[in-house]
Short mmCIF file of N, CA and C in Angstrom, two decimals:
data_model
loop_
_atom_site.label_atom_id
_atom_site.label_comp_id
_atom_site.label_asym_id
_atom_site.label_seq_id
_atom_site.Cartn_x
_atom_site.Cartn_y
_atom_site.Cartn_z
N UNK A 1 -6.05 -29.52 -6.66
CA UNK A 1 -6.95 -28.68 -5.90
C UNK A 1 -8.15 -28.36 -6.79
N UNK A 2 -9.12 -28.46 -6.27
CA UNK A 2 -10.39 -27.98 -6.60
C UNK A 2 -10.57 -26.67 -7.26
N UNK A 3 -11.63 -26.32 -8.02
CA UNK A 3 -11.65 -24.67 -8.87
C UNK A 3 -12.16 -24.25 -7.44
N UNK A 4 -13.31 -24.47 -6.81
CA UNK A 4 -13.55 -24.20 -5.40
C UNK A 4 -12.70 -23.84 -4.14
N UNK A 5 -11.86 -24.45 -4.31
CA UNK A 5 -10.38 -24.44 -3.44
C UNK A 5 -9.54 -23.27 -3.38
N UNK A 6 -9.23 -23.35 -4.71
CA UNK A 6 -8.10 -22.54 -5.40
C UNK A 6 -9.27 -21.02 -5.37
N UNK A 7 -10.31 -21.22 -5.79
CA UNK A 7 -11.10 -19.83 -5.10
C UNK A 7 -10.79 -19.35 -3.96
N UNK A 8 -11.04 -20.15 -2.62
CA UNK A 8 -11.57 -19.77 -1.19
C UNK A 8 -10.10 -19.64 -1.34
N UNK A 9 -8.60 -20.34 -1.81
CA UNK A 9 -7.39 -19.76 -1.38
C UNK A 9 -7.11 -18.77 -1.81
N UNK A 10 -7.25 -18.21 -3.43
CA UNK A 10 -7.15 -16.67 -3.08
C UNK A 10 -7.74 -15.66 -2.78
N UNK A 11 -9.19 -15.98 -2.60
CA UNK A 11 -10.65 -15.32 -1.30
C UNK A 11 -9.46 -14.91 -0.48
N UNK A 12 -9.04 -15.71 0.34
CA UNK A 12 -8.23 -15.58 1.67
C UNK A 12 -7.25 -14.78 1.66
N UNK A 13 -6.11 -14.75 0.32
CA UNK A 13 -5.26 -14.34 0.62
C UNK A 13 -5.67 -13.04 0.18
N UNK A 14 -6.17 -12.38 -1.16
CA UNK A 14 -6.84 -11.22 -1.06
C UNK A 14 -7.57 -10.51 0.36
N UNK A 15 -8.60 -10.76 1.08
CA UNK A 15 -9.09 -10.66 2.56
C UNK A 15 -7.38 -10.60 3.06
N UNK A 16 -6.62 -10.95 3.29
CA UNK A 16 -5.47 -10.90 4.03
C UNK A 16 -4.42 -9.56 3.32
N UNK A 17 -4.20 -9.42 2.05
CA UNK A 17 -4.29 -8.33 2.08
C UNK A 17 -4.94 -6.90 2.09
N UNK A 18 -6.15 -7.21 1.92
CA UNK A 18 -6.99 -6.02 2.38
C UNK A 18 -6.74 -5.58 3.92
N UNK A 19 -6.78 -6.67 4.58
CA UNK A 19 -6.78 -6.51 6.50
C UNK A 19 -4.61 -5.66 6.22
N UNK A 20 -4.37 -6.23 5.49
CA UNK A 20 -2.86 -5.49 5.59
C UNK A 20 -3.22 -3.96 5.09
N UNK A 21 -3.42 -4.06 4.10
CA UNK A 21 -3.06 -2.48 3.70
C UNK A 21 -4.59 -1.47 4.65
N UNK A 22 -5.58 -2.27 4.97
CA UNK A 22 -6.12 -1.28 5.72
C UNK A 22 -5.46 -1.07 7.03
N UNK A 23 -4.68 -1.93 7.67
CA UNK A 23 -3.77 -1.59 9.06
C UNK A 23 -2.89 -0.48 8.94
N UNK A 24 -2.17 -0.76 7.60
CA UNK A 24 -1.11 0.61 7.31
C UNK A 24 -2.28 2.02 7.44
N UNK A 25 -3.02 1.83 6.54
CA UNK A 25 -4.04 2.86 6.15
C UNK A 25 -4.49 3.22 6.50
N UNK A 26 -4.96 2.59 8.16
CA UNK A 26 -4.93 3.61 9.31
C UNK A 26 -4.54 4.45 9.87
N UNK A 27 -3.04 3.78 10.70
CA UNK A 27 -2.05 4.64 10.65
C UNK A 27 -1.76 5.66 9.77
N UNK A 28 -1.79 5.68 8.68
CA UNK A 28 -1.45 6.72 7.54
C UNK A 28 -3.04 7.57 7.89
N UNK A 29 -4.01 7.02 8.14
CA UNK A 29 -5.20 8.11 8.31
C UNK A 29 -4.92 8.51 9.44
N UNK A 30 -4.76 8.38 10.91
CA UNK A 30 -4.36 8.57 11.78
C UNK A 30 -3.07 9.96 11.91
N UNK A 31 -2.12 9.99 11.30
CA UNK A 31 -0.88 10.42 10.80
C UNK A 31 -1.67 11.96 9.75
N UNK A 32 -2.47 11.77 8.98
CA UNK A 32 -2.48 12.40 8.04
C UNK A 32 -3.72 13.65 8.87
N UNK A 33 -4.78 13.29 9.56
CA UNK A 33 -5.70 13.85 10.10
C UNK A 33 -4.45 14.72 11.81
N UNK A 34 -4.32 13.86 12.06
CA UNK A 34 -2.65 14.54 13.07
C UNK A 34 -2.10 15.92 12.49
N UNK A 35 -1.36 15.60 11.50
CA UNK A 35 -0.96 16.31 11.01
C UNK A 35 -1.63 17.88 10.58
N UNK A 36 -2.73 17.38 9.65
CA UNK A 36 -3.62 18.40 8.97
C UNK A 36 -4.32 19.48 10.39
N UNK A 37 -4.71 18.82 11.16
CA UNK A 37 -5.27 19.50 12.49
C UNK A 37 -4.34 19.97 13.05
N UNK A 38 -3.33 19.59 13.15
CA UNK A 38 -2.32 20.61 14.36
C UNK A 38 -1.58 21.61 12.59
N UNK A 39 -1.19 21.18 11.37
CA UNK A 39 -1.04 22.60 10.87
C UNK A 39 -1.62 23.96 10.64
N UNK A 40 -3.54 23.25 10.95
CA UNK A 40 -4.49 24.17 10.43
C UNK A 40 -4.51 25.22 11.53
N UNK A 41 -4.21 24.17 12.91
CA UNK A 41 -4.44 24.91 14.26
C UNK A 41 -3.14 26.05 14.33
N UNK A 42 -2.14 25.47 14.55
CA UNK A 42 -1.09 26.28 14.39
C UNK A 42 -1.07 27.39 13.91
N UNK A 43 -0.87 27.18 12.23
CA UNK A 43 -0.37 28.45 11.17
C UNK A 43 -1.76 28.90 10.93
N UNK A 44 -1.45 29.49 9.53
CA UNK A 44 -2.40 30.42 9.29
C UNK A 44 -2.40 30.02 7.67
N UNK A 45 -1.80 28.86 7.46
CA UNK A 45 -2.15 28.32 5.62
C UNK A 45 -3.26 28.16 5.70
N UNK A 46 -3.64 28.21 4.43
CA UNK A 46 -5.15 27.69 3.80
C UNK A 46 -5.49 25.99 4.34
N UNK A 47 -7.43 26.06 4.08
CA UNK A 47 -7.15 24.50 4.55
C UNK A 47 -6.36 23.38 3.23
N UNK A 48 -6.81 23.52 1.83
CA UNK A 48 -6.30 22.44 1.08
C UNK A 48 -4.50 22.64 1.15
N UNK A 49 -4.02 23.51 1.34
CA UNK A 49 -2.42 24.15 2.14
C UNK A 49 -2.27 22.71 2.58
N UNK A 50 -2.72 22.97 3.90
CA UNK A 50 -3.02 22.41 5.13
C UNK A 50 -2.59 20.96 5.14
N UNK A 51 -3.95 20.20 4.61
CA UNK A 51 -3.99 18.86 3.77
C UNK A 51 -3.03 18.46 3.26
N UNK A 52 -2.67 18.98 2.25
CA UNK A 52 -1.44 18.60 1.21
C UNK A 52 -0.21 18.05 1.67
N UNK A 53 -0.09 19.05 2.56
CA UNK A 53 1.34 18.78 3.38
C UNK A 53 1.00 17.76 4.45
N UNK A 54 -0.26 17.97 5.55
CA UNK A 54 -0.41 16.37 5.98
C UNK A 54 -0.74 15.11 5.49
N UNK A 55 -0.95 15.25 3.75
CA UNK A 55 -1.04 13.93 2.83
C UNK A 55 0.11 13.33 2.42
N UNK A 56 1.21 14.49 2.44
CA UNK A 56 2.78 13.95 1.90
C UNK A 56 3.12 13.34 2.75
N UNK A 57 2.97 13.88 4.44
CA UNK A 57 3.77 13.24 5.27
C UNK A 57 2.92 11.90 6.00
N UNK A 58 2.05 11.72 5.64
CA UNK A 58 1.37 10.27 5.34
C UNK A 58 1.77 9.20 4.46
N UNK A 59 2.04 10.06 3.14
CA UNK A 59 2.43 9.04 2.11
C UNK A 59 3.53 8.12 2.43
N UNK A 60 4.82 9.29 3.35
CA UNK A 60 6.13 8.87 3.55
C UNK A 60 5.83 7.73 4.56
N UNK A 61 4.80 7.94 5.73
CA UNK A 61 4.51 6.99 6.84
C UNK A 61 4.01 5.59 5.75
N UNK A 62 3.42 5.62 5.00
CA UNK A 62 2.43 4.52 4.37
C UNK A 62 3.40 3.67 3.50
N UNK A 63 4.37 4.55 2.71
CA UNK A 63 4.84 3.73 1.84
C UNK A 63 5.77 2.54 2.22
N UNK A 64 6.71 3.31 3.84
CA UNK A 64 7.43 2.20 4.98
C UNK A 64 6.30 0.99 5.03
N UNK A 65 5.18 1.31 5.87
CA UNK A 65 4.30 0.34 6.33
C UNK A 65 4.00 -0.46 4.72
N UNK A 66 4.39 -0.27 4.17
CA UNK A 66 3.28 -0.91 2.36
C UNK A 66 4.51 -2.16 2.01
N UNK A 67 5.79 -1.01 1.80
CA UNK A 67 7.19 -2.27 1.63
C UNK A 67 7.26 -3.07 2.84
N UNK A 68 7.40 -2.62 4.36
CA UNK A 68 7.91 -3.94 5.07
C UNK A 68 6.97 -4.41 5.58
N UNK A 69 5.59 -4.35 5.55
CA UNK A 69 4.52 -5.14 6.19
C UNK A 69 3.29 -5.65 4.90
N UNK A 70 2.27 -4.98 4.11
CA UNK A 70 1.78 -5.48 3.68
C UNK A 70 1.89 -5.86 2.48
N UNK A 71 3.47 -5.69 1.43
CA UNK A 71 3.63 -6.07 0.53
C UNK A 71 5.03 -6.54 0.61
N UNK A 72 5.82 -7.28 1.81
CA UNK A 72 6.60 -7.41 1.57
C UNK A 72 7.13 -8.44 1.27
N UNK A 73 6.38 -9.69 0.80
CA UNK A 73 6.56 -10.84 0.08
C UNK A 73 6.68 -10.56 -1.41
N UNK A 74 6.80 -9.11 -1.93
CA UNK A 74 6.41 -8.94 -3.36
C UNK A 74 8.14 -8.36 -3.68
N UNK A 75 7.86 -8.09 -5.47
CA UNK A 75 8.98 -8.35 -5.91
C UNK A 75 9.91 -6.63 -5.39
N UNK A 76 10.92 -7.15 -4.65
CA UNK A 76 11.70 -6.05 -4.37
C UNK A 76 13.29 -5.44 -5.46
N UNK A 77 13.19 -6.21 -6.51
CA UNK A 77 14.44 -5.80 -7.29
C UNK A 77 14.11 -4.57 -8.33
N UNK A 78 13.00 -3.84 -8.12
CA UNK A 78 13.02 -2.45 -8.84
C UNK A 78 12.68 -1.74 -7.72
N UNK A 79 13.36 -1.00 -6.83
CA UNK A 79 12.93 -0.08 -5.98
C UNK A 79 12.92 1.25 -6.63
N UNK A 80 13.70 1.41 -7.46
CA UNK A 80 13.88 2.68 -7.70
C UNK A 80 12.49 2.99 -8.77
N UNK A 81 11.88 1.58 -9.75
CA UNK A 81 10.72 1.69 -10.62
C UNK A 81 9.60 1.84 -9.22
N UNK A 82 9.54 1.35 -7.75
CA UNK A 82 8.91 0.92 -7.22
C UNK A 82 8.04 1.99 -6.60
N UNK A 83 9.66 3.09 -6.25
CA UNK A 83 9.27 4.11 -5.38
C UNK A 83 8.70 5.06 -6.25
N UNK A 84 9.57 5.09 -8.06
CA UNK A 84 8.65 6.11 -8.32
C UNK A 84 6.78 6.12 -8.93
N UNK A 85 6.65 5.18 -8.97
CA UNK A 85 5.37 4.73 -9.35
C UNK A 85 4.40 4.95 -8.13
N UNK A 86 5.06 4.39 -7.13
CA UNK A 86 4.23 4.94 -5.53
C UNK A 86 3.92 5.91 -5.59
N UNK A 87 4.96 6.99 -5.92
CA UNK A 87 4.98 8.93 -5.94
C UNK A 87 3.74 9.03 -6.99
N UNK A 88 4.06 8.32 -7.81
CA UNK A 88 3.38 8.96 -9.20
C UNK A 88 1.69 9.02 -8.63
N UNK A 89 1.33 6.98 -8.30
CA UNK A 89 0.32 6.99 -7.88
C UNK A 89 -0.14 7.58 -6.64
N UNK A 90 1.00 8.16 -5.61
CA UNK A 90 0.56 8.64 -4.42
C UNK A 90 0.21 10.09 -4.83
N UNK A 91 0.32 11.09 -5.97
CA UNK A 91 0.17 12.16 -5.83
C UNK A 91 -1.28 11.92 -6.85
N UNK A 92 -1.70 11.24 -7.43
CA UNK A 92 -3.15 11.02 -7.89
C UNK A 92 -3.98 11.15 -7.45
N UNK A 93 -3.64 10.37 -5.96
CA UNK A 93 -4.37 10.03 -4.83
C UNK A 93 -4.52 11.18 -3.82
N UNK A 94 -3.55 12.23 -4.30
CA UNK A 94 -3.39 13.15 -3.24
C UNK A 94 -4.38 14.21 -4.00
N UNK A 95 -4.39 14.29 -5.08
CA UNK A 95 -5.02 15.16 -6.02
C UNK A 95 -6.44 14.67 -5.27
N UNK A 96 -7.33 13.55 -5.71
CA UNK A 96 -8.15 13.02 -5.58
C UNK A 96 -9.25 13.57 -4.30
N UNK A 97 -7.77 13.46 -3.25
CA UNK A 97 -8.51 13.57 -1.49
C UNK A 97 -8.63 14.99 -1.56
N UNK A 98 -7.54 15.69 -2.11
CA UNK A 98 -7.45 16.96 -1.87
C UNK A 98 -8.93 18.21 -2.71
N UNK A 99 -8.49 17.18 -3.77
CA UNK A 99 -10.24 17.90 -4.38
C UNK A 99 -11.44 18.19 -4.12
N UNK A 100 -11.51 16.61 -3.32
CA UNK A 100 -12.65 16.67 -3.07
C UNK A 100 -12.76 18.30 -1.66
N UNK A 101 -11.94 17.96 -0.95
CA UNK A 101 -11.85 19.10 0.09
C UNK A 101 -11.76 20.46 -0.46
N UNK A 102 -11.00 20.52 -1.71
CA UNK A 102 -10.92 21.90 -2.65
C UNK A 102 -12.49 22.21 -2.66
N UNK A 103 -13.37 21.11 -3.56
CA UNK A 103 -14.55 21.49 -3.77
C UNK A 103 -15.31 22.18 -2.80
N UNK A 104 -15.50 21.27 -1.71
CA UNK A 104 -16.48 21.33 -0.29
C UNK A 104 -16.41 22.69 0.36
N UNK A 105 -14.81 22.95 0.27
CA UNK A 105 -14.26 24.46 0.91
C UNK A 105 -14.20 25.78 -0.06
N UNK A 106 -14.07 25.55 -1.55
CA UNK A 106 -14.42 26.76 -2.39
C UNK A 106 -15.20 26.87 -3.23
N UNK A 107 -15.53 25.84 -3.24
CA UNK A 107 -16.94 25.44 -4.10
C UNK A 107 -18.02 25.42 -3.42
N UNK A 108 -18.43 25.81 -2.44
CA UNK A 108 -19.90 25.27 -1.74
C UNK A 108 -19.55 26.29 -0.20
N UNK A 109 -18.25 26.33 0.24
CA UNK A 109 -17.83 27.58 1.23
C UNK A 109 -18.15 26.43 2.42
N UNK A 110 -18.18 25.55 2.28
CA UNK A 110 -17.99 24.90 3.77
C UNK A 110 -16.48 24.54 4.63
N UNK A 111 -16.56 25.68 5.29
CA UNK A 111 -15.21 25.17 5.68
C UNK A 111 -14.69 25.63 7.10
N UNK A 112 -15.74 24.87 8.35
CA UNK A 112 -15.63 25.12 9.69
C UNK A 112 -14.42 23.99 9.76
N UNK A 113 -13.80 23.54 10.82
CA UNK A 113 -13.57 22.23 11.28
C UNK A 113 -13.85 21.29 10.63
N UNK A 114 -15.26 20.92 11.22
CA UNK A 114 -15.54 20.01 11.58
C UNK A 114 -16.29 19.77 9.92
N UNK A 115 -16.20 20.55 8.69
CA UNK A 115 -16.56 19.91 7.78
C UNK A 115 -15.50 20.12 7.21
N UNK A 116 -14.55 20.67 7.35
CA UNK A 116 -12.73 20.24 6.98
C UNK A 116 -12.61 18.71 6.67
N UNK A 117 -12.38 18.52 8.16
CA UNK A 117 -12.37 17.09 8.65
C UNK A 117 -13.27 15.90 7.81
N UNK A 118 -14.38 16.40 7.46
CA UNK A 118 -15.49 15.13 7.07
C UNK A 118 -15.35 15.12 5.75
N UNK A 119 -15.14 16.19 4.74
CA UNK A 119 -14.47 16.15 3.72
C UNK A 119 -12.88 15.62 3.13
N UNK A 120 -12.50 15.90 4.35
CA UNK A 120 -10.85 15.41 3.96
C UNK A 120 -11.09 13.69 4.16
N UNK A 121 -11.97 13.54 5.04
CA UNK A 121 -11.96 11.97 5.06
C UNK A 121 -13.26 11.32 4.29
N UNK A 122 -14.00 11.83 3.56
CA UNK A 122 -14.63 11.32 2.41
C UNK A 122 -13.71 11.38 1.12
N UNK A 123 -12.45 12.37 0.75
CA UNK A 123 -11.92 12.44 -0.49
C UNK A 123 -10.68 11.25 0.25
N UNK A 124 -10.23 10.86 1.31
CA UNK A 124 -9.49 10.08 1.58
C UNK A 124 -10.01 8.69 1.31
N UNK A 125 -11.10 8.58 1.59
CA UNK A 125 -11.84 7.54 1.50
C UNK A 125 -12.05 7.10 -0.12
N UNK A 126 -12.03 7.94 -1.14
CA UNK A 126 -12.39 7.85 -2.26
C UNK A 126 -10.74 7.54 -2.99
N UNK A 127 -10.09 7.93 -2.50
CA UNK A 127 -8.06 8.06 -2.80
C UNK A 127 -7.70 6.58 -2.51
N UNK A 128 -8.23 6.56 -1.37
CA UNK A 128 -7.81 4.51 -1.38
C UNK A 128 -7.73 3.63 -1.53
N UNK A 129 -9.58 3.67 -2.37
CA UNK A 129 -9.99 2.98 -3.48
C UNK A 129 -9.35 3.32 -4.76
N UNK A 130 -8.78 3.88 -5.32
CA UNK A 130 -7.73 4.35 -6.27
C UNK A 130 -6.34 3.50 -6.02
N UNK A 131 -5.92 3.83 -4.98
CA UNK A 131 -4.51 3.97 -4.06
C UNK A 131 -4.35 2.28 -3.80
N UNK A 132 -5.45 1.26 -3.55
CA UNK A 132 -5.40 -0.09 -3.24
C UNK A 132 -5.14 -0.43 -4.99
N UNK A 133 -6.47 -0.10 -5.63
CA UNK A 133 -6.00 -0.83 -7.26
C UNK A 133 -4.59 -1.00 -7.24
N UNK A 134 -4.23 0.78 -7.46
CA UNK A 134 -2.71 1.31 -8.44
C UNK A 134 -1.36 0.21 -7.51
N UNK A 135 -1.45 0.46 -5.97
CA UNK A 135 -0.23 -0.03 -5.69
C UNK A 135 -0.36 -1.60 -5.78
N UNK A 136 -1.45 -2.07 -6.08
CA UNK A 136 -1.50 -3.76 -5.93
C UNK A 136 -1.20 -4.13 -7.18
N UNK A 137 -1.67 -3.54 -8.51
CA UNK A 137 -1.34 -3.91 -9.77
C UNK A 137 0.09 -3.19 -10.45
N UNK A 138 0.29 -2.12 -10.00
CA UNK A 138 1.30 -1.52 -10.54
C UNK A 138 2.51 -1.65 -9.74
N UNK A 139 2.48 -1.03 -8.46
CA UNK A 139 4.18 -0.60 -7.57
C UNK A 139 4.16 -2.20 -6.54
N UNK A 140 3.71 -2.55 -6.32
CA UNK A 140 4.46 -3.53 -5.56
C UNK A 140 3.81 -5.26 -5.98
N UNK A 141 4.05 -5.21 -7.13
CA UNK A 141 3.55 -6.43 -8.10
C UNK A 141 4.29 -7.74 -7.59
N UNK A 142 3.15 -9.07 -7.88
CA UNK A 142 3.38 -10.19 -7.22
C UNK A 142 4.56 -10.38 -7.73
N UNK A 143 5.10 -11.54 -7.03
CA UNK A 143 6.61 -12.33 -7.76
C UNK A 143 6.12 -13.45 -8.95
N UNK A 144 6.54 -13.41 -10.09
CA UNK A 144 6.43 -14.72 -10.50
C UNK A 144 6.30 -15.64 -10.06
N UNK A 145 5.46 -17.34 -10.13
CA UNK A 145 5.26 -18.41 -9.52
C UNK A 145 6.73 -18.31 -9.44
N UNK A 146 7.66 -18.74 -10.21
CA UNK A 146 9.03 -19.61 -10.21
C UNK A 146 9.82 -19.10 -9.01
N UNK A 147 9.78 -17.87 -9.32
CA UNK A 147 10.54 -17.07 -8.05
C UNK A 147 9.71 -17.20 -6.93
N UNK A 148 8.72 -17.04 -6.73
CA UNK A 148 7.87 -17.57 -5.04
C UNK A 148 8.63 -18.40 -4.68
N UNK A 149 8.49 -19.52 -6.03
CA UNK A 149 8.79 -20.95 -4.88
C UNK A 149 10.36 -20.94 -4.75
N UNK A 150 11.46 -20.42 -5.31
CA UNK A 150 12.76 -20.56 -5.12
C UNK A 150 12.73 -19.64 -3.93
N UNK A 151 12.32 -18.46 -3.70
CA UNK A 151 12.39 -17.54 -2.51
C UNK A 151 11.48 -18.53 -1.25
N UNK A 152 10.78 -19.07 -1.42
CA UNK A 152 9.84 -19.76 -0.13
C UNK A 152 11.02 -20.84 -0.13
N UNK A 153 11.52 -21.92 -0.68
CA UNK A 153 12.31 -22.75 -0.61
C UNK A 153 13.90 -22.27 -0.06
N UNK A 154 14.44 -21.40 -0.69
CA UNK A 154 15.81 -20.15 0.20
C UNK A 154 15.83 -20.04 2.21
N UNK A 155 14.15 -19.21 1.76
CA UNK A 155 13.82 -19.40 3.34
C UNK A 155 13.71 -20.54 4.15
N UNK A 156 12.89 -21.72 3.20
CA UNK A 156 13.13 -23.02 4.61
C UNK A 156 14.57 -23.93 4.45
N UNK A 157 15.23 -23.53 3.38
CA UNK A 157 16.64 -24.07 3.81
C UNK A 157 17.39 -23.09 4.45
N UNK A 158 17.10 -22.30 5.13
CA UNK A 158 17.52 -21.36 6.26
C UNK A 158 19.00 -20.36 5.59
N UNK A 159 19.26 -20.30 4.17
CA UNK A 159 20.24 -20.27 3.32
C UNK A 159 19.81 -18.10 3.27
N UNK A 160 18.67 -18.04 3.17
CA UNK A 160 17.77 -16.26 3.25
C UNK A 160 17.95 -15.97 1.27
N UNK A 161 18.67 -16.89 0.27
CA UNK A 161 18.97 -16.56 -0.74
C UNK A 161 19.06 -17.46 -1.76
N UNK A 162 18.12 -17.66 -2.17
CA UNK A 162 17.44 -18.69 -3.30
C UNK A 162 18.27 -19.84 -3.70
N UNK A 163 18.99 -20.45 -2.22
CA UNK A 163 19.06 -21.61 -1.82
C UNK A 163 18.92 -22.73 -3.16
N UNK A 164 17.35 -22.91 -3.28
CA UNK A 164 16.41 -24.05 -3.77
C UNK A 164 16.51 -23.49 -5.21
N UNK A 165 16.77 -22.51 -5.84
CA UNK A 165 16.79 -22.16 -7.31
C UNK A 165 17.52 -23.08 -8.30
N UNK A 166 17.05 -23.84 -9.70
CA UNK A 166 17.82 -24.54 -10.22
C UNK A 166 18.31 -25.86 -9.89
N UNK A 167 17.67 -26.00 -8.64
CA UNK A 167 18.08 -27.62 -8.37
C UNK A 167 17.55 -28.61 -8.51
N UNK A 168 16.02 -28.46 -9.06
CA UNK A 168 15.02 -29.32 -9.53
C UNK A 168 14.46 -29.83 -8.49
N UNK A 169 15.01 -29.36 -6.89
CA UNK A 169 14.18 -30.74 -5.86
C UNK A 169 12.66 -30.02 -5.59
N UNK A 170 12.07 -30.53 -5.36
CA UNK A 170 10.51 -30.22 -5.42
C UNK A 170 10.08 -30.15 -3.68
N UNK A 171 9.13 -29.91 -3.55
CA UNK A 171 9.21 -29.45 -1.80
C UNK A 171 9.18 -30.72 -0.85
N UNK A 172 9.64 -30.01 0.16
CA UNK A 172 10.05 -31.61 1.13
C UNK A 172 11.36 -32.15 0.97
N UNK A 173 12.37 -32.05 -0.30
CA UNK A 173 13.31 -32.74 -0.57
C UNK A 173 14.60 -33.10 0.05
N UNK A 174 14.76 -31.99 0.70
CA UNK A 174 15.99 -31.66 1.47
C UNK A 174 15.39 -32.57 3.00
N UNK A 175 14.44 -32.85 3.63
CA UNK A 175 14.53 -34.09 4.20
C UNK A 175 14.92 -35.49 4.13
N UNK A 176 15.01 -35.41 2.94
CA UNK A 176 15.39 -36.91 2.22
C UNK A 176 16.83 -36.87 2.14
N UNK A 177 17.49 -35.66 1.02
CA UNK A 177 18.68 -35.77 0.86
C UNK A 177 19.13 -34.54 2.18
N UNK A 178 20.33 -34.75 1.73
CA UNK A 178 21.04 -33.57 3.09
C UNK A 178 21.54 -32.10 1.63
N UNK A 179 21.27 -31.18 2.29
CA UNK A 179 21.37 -30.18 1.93
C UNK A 179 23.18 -29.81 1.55
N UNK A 180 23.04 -29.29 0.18
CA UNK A 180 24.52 -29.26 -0.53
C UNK A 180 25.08 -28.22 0.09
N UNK A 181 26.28 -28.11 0.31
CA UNK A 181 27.54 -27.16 0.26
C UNK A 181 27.01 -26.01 -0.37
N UNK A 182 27.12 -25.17 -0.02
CA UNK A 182 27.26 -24.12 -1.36
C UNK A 182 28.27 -23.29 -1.72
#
């Protein structure tokens, strides 16, 4: 393959996860603005109160959507390193959104609605760009080449469990020969 090639292929697959984690990241904005508006309406907490608690219960919506949809070709044998690194980086991120709204609302006294709202989603907006780096390089990290291809090879010998690991056949092979016992 071409240096050109091998560009536009991971152009693509990058663009393909961006279109993933911004789908979750909707929903999770969707979820999180839900939330924050019916607690503010409701009770009588403060607004960054408010926020906080509709950012946690976003995080919990986002981190489902992050493992089984836009990262779920990635390596799943540290969940427990996986989830806490999410937390770690999800409360950075929560700091981040939440500040900025801290500022806007006690720092400067803006704090109708409707500049609630435009603040919580400019410091959200600024958290994601954070929140895309941390979970793409840190919590839900690619698989090794070797393991891709034994896990992609598992799956097309219909086996769901690294099948193709250690057997040296190279792709296509199992058309030729018939697929071993295991």
């Amino acid at each position: 393959m071409t240096e050109r090639g091998a560009l536009r292929v991971r152009f693509d697959q990058v663009a393909r996860e961006v279109a993933k984690f911004g789908a979750v990241g909707a929903v999770g904005t969707l979820v999180n603005f839900a939330v924050f508006n019916l607690v503010r309406h409701v009770t009588d907490l403060p607004v960054v109160r408010a926020s906080v608690i509709a950012t946690a219960v976003a995080i919990c919506c986002n981190y489902l959507g992050f493992r089984y949809f836009t990262y779920r070709d990635r390596d799943k044998s540290g969940r427990t390193r996986e989830l806490t690194l999410f937390l770690l980086f999800s409360a950075v991120g929560l700091v981040i959104e939440n500040g900025v709204l801290y500022v806007a609302t006690y720092g400067f006294g803006w704090d109708s609605s409707l500049q609630s709202n435009v603040f919580k989603f400019l410091g959200m907006a600024i958290a994601t760009l954070f929140r895309f780096w941390s979970y793409r390089t840190w919590v839900f990290r690619a698989l090794p080449a070797r393991e891709a291809v034994a896990h992609a090879e598992s799956f097309l010998d219909g086996d769901g469990g690294g099948g193709g690991e250690g057997r040296g056949d190279g792709p296509g092979q199992d058309a030729v020969r018939p697929r071993r016992a295991a």
